[in-house]
Amino acid sequence: MRLSANTPIGDVVLCDAVLAPRMKQCFSVTIPSALEKCRETGRIDAFKLDWKPGMPRQPHFFWDSDLAKVVEGMAYAMLEAPNPELEKKLTEVVDLIVSAQGPDGYLNTYFTVVEPENRWKSLYVYHELYCAGHLMEAAVAHYQATGKRNFLDCMCRYADYIGTVFGRGENLRRGCPGHEEIELALCRLADASGNPKYAQLAKYFIDERGTEPNVFVEEAKRNHKDLAWPLINHQADRPVRMLTEAAGHAVRALYLYSGMAEVAMRFEDAELLAACRRVYDNLTERRMFITGGVGSNPHGEEITKDYHLPNDYNYAESCASIALAFFSDRMFQATGDGRYLDTLENALFNGILAGIDLKGDRYFYANLLESHPAVLLTGPMQLERQEWFGCSCCPTSFARFLPQIGHYVWEESAEAVSLCIPSPSVWKGRFEVSGDYPAGGSVKITALSSCERTLKLRIPNWCGKFSLRRNGEACVAVPEKGIVSVPGPIAAGEVLELELDMPIRLLYADLHVTNDAGKVVVARGPVLYALESVDNNAPLSRLILDPRKPLEIVKMPEAIASDLPAIRATGYQEEVRADGVLYSEKAPAALPTELLFVPYALWGNRGVSEMTLFVRTLPRI
Amino acid sequence: MRLSANTPIGDVVLCDAVLAPRMKQCFSVTIPSALEKCRETGRIDAFKLDWKPGMPRQPHFFWDSDLAKVVEGMAYAMLEAPNPELEKKLTEVVDLIVSAQGPDGYLNTYFTVVEPENRWKSLYVYHELYCAGHLMEAAVAHYQATGKRNFLDCMCRYADYIGTVFGRGENLRRGCPGHEEIELALCRLADASGNPKYAQLAKYFIDERGTEPNVFVEEAKRNHKDLAWPLINHQADRPVRMLTEAAGHAVRALYLYSGMAEVAMRFEDAELLAACRRVYDNLTERRMFITGGVGSNPHGEEITKDYHLPNDYNYAESCASIALAFFSDRMFQATGDGRYLDTLENALFNGILAGIDLKGDRYFYANLLESHPAVLLTGPMQLERQEWFGCSCCPTSFARFLPQIGHYVWEESAEAVSLCIPSPSVWKGRFEVSGDYPAGGSVKITALSSCERTLKLRIPNWCGKFSLRRNGEACVAVPEKGIVSVPGPIAAGEVLELELDMPIRLLYADLHVTNDAGKVVVARGPVLYALESVDNNAPLSRLILDPRKPLEIVKMPEAIASDLPAIRATGYQEEVRADGVLYSEKAPAALPTELLFVPYALWGNRGVSEMTLFVRTLPRI
C-alpha cells in the first residue's frame, strides 16, 4: 500500500537559493547553537544522572527530547558531509545518552533522578513515551550516519522493555503516550533494526488510543487527579479509527496522524488510512491556516472549530507545521495524490520557514499571520524570534527537520521516481534539477543515469498553466491527481523541461473564515507574501490592495538576504484620524498608495515590525 | 467639589418605552428569579452558618455579595412601590443576614464556616472586603427603603470592626481589598449613618493601594505563595494617584475608579480626581468598546493595551459596563462635563442592556461584539444568555442596577437641576419629561412646580443639531461642555421643548483598532445597531454596507418586543463558495442586497444567532 518512499537523507543534495542555504546554515549555525543551548541549560548533563534535589538545573520531563532532536540533526549533518570534529561531539553525546540507560532498558533522565517513583504513572501529563520516541529517531539517524550500532541497540533495548510493559497480553498493562511521537519513531526503529515487532508496538499504541475503558481516565482515577486536559486535546476521546475531524493539541494531533498514516501503509490498513483521509480533509479544507500553520487557540495549543482561523491571536506552532509536512508526505506515499505534496510544499515555504530567522538561530514558537507590536496580546515570543525557550521543542525541531528536506524533494518506489518539489538539487547519480525555483517556474531535469521507471512530476495546485518538453520536444502532459507521468525508460542525458506558469496570485479565504472576509493574500508560486510596517505605513489595517491594478515583481529590499523577489501592488491608504476620538462619524479618506510585499517566511528579519498576511481589498462589485 | 448629586432612588419614575419596562421587569422577574437562585444554590442558607465539611452546597467566598446585591434590588423595589409580600421576604432575608454577624462585628459566611482560620489572610485572592462592601450597600438601601436600622447598624458595626483591623495607626495592619468595591460602599454608609469616619476608611483603602511595601506582595510572602495575578491586574502596581492608564481586571478597575472619584469629591482631592481623569481619558479614547464594554482579554478579564479591542474574543463583562456607569456618573458630578454622561448613556443603552434578555431572567456574563455560533471559541456563555452562573455577579448586578436608573436621569445640586438622560419620566412633584426618547429625539419637559435653580439639559455628543423652545418660543442655546443651561426661575407649568436631531449615523473606529478597519457601526441616537443572522444571510462577514446609499428606519421584526425601530441599509452580499476550497483565487462576486439592523442590546432574543456590530463597508476612494 506504500506507493513511494522518501529517498535516504543525504542522497538528494539541494542547490537552490531558498532551501539549500537554510540547510547549510542549519549545519553551521542552528545545530551548533542548539547543542550549546542544551549544554548551557543542563540538557546534556542531565544524562549524567547525578542531579540531586536542591541542585540547580533540575531536569525537566521533556528535556530528553530536545537533546535527541539535536543529535538527530547532527547525524544528518554527518550524512551530508563527513566532519571529524562533529563526529567527535556526536560520539561524546551519544555515549553519554547510552550510559544513562538502566539495566532494564529504561532511559529517561527526569524519571530516573527527579521522580523515580512515578515511572509510567502519568502518561497523560508527562512526556515519557514522547521522549523515548525522539531518542529512537535520533538513534536511527546516528546508525544511518555512522554505521555504529551502540545507540540503535540501546534504543532497541528500550523499545523491548517498553514492549514488556505496555500491551494487551498477559502481564502487560494498557497504555498510550500522552504526547504522541513514538508511533512514527517505532516504525523507523523497525526499519533500521530489521525487527518488525517495533512497528507492531506502534500499531498497538495507535489501536489502544481512545478505546474504552479509556487508559487516561483510568490513570487519572488512580492518581486521584482530574484530567489535566479534555481527552479531545490529546486525541483520546475516541478510537482513532473513528476520527472525523482534526482536533486538539496541534503538534500531538499531527504526530499522531503521521504515525497513523505510517502504520496504515505498513499494515495495509485501509480503515486506518480512511481515518487519516478524513482528518486530513477536515484539516486542510476547514482548519488550516493559509500558511500551513495549525492550531487556532493558544490555550491548549489546539485546533478548534471549522473556519476558526484568527490571524492575530492563534498558535500555529512551528512544530505543528513541521509535523504537517511529515503527515502530508506519508499521505502522498500512501495514495500517490499530488494534493498532499501541495500541502507539504506550502507548509515548507511558508509556515515552517517563517519559524526561523535568516541567521539560523532565532525562532518563533507560535506563528502569527498578523502581528501588532503596539497591541500585542500574545507576548514577546510572537513579536520577535527568540534564541531559545523553556519548552524548546521548536528550535530543536528545526535542527532535525531542515537537514531532511532533500528526502522530500525526490521520492521513489519500485515503479516510479517522483519529483515532489522542483527545487534545484542533485539526486546523487540519478537526476539533476536546475532552474531558479521557487523564484521562477523554469525547471530543467537531467537524467544522470538511465532510469527504467516512470518519472512522475508534480504539477503544483497553484499552477494553472504549464508545459513540458522532453529533449526539446513538447509533450502532451495531462496531470492526474496533480501528477504528470513521463514514461520510462529515460536514458542518461535526457532532459525534461518543465515550465510552470508563476503569475502573482490573489488568494481569498472561504467567507466562513470571518476575519479574512474582504481581505486577500498575495502569492506567487508556493510563496505567500506579507506586508511589513518597515516597508509600509502602519497601522497596516489602513492599507487596501486594488485587485484591478496589476501587481509587479520588484527587487527585494536590500536588508533581506534572499534571491526571492518582492512584489509591488497599487492600492489605497486610509488616513488615520488625529482627533483622538475612538469612534466617530468621520469616514477615513482613502488616498492612492503603493504597497510592498515580502515573502511571509522572511518577515521579522529587520527588527520588530507590524506584519499582516491578509490585506484589505476592494469587493468585486 | 461635588457639582451635582443623584436624585434619591424612587424619586424619578421612568415611563419611557425602553428603560421603564426593564425596570418593572426587574421587580417582577429579575429580582424574584435571582432570589430563588440564591435560595436554590444555598446562598441564603449559608447565612445560617450551619454548614459543616462534607455537606453539600459549601459556601463560596463570593456568595455573600450575590445575596447582598439581590437584597439591595429588593429594597429599591420597595421604594418604587410598597409591597407587603416583598417586605416580608426582605425582612426574613435581612434578619438572617444580620443574625450571621459575629460578636466582634465580622460577617462573612465563607470565612466563618469554611476557612475560619484564614480571616483577612488572603485579601488578594479572596473577596472578603468586596462582600463586606456589597452587604453595606444592601444595608443602606434597606434603611432607605424601610427606615429600619437593624441592617444598617449591623453594617456600621462591621465597618467599625474593619476600622479596628486595617489602617496605619497603632494596633492596625495595612491592607486593601483584593477586589475593590468597599470604597464606594463605605461612602454610602457614611451618608446613611451620618458618620463620616466610614468615608475616611474608604479613603484609607484608596491611599494604601499600590504603596510600598506592597501589602499584597507582603501577604503573598506570608502565605508562601506566588501572587495569583500580576499586581496590575488588581490595580496594585503603583499608588492609585499615579495611575495614567486604565488597566487590569475590568470590574475591579471600574469599581476602584468609581470609589476614587467619590472620595475625590468628598475630600476635595484634586490630585485624586486628576488620576480619575487620566484613566477615564485613556479608557474612553483607547481601550473601551464602542458599546461601553470594557475588558479585552478573557484571561484575567482584563483591560489590555491601547486599541486592542477584538470583537469576537473579548470579555466586556456586564458588571464592567455597569461599573462604567457608576464611574461616569461620578465624573459628571465632579466636573459638570456632559461627556461623562455620553459615556454613561452609551453604556446604558448598549453594553449594559445587552447583558440581559427581554424576558428579564437570562444574562450574558461577557458581551461579544461579534458572535459566531459555528466557530465559537469562548464557550456557550457568550452564545446564549444564561439563567445563572457559578460566579453569578452579572445577574445580581442587574438586580441592583436596573432599579437605580431613574436616579441617573435627573440629578441636582444647590444651584441647578440636570436632565442627564432625556427619557420620558416623572421626577415626582418637580418635572415631567415626555416624548419617545430614545426612539425619537423630541423631548418635552414640563415643570410640575416652580424651580428657582438653573435647568441644565444635556445635549448628547451624537447630536449634531438641536433646537430648544421655552413655552413655544425659540431659545438661543449654546451648549458648554455638552450642557445647555436654562436660567431659573422656572414657573410651574412652563414647558421646554428640546428637539434632538437623530439621523442614522455610521461610526468608524480609529484605524489603530485593526480589526475594525474597513468596517462601520450603524447608530441612531444613543442606540447602536447590529446585524443578526436571523434577519440576514450568514456568514455576516459576507455582507457589505454601502455608505453612499440612504439608510432608513423600518419596523422592528415582530419577534422582538420593543418600540425601537429597526434600520434597513443597502449593500452587497458576497457569494459563498461551494467548492470546499479553503483558500482560492476565486474572488467572491458581490451582489446587491439589503441589510436589516436591530438594536445591539436586543440581539440574541430570538434563539442562537450569528451577530456582528461592526459591518464591512466600502472605503471612501
Short mmCIF file of C-alpha atoms in Angstrom, two decimals, chain A residues 283-291 296-297 299 302 304-310 312-313 370 372 374-377 461-462 503-519 538-542 544 548 572 574-577 579-591 610 614 616-621, chain B residues 283-291 296-297 299 302 304-310 312-313 370 372 374-377 461-462 503-519 538-542 544 548 572 574-577 579-591 610 614 616-621:
data_model
loop_
_atom_site.label_atom_id
_atom_site.label_comp_id
_atom_site.label_asym_id
_atom_site.label_seq_id
_atom_site.Cartn_x
_atom_site.Cartn_y
_atom_site.Cartn_z
CA LEU A 283 -7.86 19.99 8.47
CA THR A 284 -6.94 21.33 5.05
CA GLU A 285 -10.46 22.28 3.99
CA ARG A 286 -11.54 23.95 7.23
CA ARG A 287 -8.96 24.24 9.97
CA MET A 288 -5.56 25.05 8.49
CA PHE A 289 -4.09 28.50 8.15
CA ILE A 290 -3.17 29.51 4.62
CA THR A 291 0.50 29.22 5.66
CA SER A 296 -6.06 28.29 16.37
CA ASN A 297 -6.15 28.60 20.12
CA HIS A 299 -4.99 27.85 25.22
CA GLU A 302 -5.21 23.44 19.85
CA THR A 304 -10.58 24.36 17.45
CA LYS A 305 -13.55 24.52 15.09
CA ASP A 306 -14.20 24.66 11.37
CA TYR A 307 -13.24 28.06 9.95
CA HIS A 308 -11.93 29.38 13.25
CA LEU A 309 -8.67 30.78 11.96
CA PRO A 310 -7.84 34.03 13.72
CA ASP A 312 -3.69 37.92 15.28
CA TYR A 313 -4.33 35.58 18.16
CA GLU A 370 -0.85 39.31 11.73
CA HIS A 372 0.74 44.21 16.06
CA ALA A 374 1.60 48.03 19.77
CA VAL A 375 -1.37 45.98 20.90
CA LEU A 376 0.36 42.69 21.43
CA LEU A 377 -1.71 40.23 23.36
CA ASN A 461 -2.04 23.21 -7.44
CA TRP A 462 -1.13 26.89 -7.68
CA PRO A 503 1.87 34.64 -12.06
CA ILE A 504 1.22 36.74 -8.98
CA ARG A 505 -2.00 35.45 -7.50
CA LEU A 506 -4.53 36.84 -5.05
CA LEU A 507 -5.99 34.30 -2.66
CA TYR A 508 -9.34 34.63 -0.97
CA ALA A 509 -10.35 32.63 2.08
CA ASP A 510 -13.73 30.95 2.27
CA LEU A 511 -16.08 33.61 3.64
CA HIS A 512 -16.82 31.45 6.64
CA VAL A 513 -13.40 32.48 7.91
CA THR A 514 -14.94 35.67 9.18
CA ASN A 515 -11.77 37.61 9.91
CA ASP A 516 -10.46 37.07 6.38
CA ALA A 517 -13.56 38.42 4.64
CA GLY A 518 -12.80 41.40 2.45
CA LYS A 519 -9.13 40.51 2.52
CA ALA A 538 1.37 51.40 9.93
CA PRO A 539 -1.20 50.55 11.01
CA LEU A 540 -1.27 48.08 8.13
CA SER A 541 -5.03 47.79 8.54
CA ARG A 542 -5.27 51.19 6.83
CA ILE A 544 -6.19 48.47 0.78
CA ARG A 548 -7.97 45.64 -10.58
CA TYR A 572 -5.12 52.98 -1.11
CA GLU A 574 -6.74 55.42 4.64
CA GLU A 575 -5.99 58.50 6.67
CA VAL A 576 -5.52 57.94 10.37
CA ARG A 577 -7.51 60.41 12.45
CA ASP A 579 -8.61 63.87 16.78
CA GLY A 580 -8.09 61.21 19.44
CA VAL A 581 -11.74 60.16 19.15
CA LEU A 582 -12.02 56.39 19.29
CA TYR A 583 -15.33 56.10 17.41
CA SER A 584 -16.50 58.87 15.12
CA GLU A 585 -18.65 59.65 12.12
CA LYS A 586 -15.63 60.80 10.13
CA ALA A 587 -15.09 58.23 7.41
CA PRO A 588 -11.36 57.96 6.71
CA ALA A 589 -10.38 59.30 3.31
CA ALA A 590 -8.52 56.74 1.18
CA LEU A 591 -5.63 58.09 -0.89
CA GLU A 610 3.96 45.16 12.29
CA PHE A 614 -4.23 39.06 4.84
CA ARG A 616 -7.82 44.50 2.86
CA THR A 617 -9.03 44.63 -0.72
CA LEU A 618 -11.94 46.04 -2.71
CA PRO A 619 -15.00 43.86 -3.18
CA ARG A 620 -15.88 42.74 -6.69
CA ILE A 621 -18.99 44.84 -7.12
CA LEU B 283 -10.15 54.19 28.77
CA THR B 284 -12.62 56.04 26.58
CA GLU B 285 -10.12 57.21 23.98
CA ARG B 286 -8.23 53.94 23.55
CA ARG B 287 -9.50 50.94 25.50
CA MET B 288 -13.29 50.93 25.54
CA PHE B 289 -15.50 49.03 23.16
CA ILE B 290 -17.96 51.16 21.21
CA THR B 291 -20.74 49.62 23.34
CA SER B 296 -10.41 42.92 26.02
CA ASN B 297 -8.89 39.72 27.33
CA HIS B 299 -7.73 35.71 30.55
CA GLU B 302 -8.71 42.47 31.80
CA THR B 304 -5.10 45.21 27.90
CA LYS B 305 -3.42 47.71 25.61
CA ASP B 306 -4.35 50.83 23.67
CA TYR B 307 -6.53 49.94 20.68
CA HIS B 308 -6.67 46.24 21.50
CA LEU B 309 -10.40 45.79 21.09
CA PRO B 310 -11.15 42.43 19.50
CA ASP B 312 -15.09 38.15 18.62
CA TYR B 313 -12.86 37.19 21.51
CA GLU B 370 -19.36 39.64 17.11
CA HIS B 372 -20.14 33.13 15.54
CA ALA B 374 -20.30 27.90 14.33
CA VAL B 375 -16.75 28.77 15.29
CA LEU B 376 -17.33 29.67 18.90
CA LEU B 377 -14.16 29.90 20.88
CA ASN B 461 -22.45 64.08 21.75
CA TRP B 462 -24.15 62.10 18.98
CA PRO B 503 -30.27 60.83 11.98
CA ILE B 504 -28.92 57.38 11.31
CA ARG B 505 -25.17 57.60 11.71
CA LEU B 506 -22.24 55.47 10.61
CA LEU B 507 -19.41 55.22 13.13
CA TYR B 508 -15.82 54.43 12.23
CA ALA B 509 -13.26 53.26 14.76
CA ASP B 510 -9.80 54.77 14.89
CA LEU B 511 -7.76 52.78 12.35
CA HIS B 512 -5.41 51.64 15.09
CA VAL B 513 -8.20 49.27 16.12
CA THR B 514 -7.03 46.91 13.44
CA ASN B 515 -9.99 44.54 13.42
CA ASP B 516 -12.45 47.40 12.89
CA ALA B 517 -10.67 48.83 9.82
CA GLY B 518 -12.92 48.85 6.77
CA LYS B 519 -15.95 48.42 8.99
CA ALA B 538 -24.80 34.17 7.34
CA PRO B 539 -21.88 34.34 7.49
CA LEU B 540 -22.42 38.01 8.27
CA SER B 541 -18.86 38.71 7.18
CA ARG B 542 -20.10 38.35 3.59
CA ILE B 544 -21.06 44.93 2.91
CA ARG B 548 -23.36 56.08 -0.24
CA TYR B 572 -23.78 43.83 -1.15
CA GLU B 574 -20.61 38.24 -1.36
CA GLU B 575 -21.19 34.78 -2.74
CA VAL B 576 -20.02 31.95 -0.52
CA ARG B 577 -18.01 29.39 -2.45
CA ASP B 579 -16.13 24.28 -3.89
CA GLY B 580 -14.93 23.40 -0.39
CA VAL B 581 -11.57 25.02 -1.10
CA LEU B 582 -10.39 26.98 1.91
CA TYR B 583 -8.13 29.41 0.05
CA SER B 584 -8.64 30.07 -3.63
CA GLU B 585 -8.09 32.57 -6.40
CA LYS B 586 -11.81 32.91 -6.96
CA ALA B 587 -12.76 36.38 -5.80
CA PRO B 588 -16.28 36.24 -4.40
CA ALA B 589 -18.80 38.09 -6.53
CA ALA B 590 -20.72 40.76 -4.60
CA LEU B 591 -24.41 41.05 -5.43
CA GLU B 610 -24.73 34.95 14.47
CA PHE B 614 -19.06 46.17 13.09
CA ARG B 616 -17.89 45.72 6.38
CA THR B 617 -18.27 48.85 4.30
CA LEU B 618 -16.79 50.38 1.15
CA PRO B 619 -13.76 52.61 1.52
CA ARG B 620 -14.11 56.28 0.63
CA ILE B 621 -12.00 56.23 -2.52
#
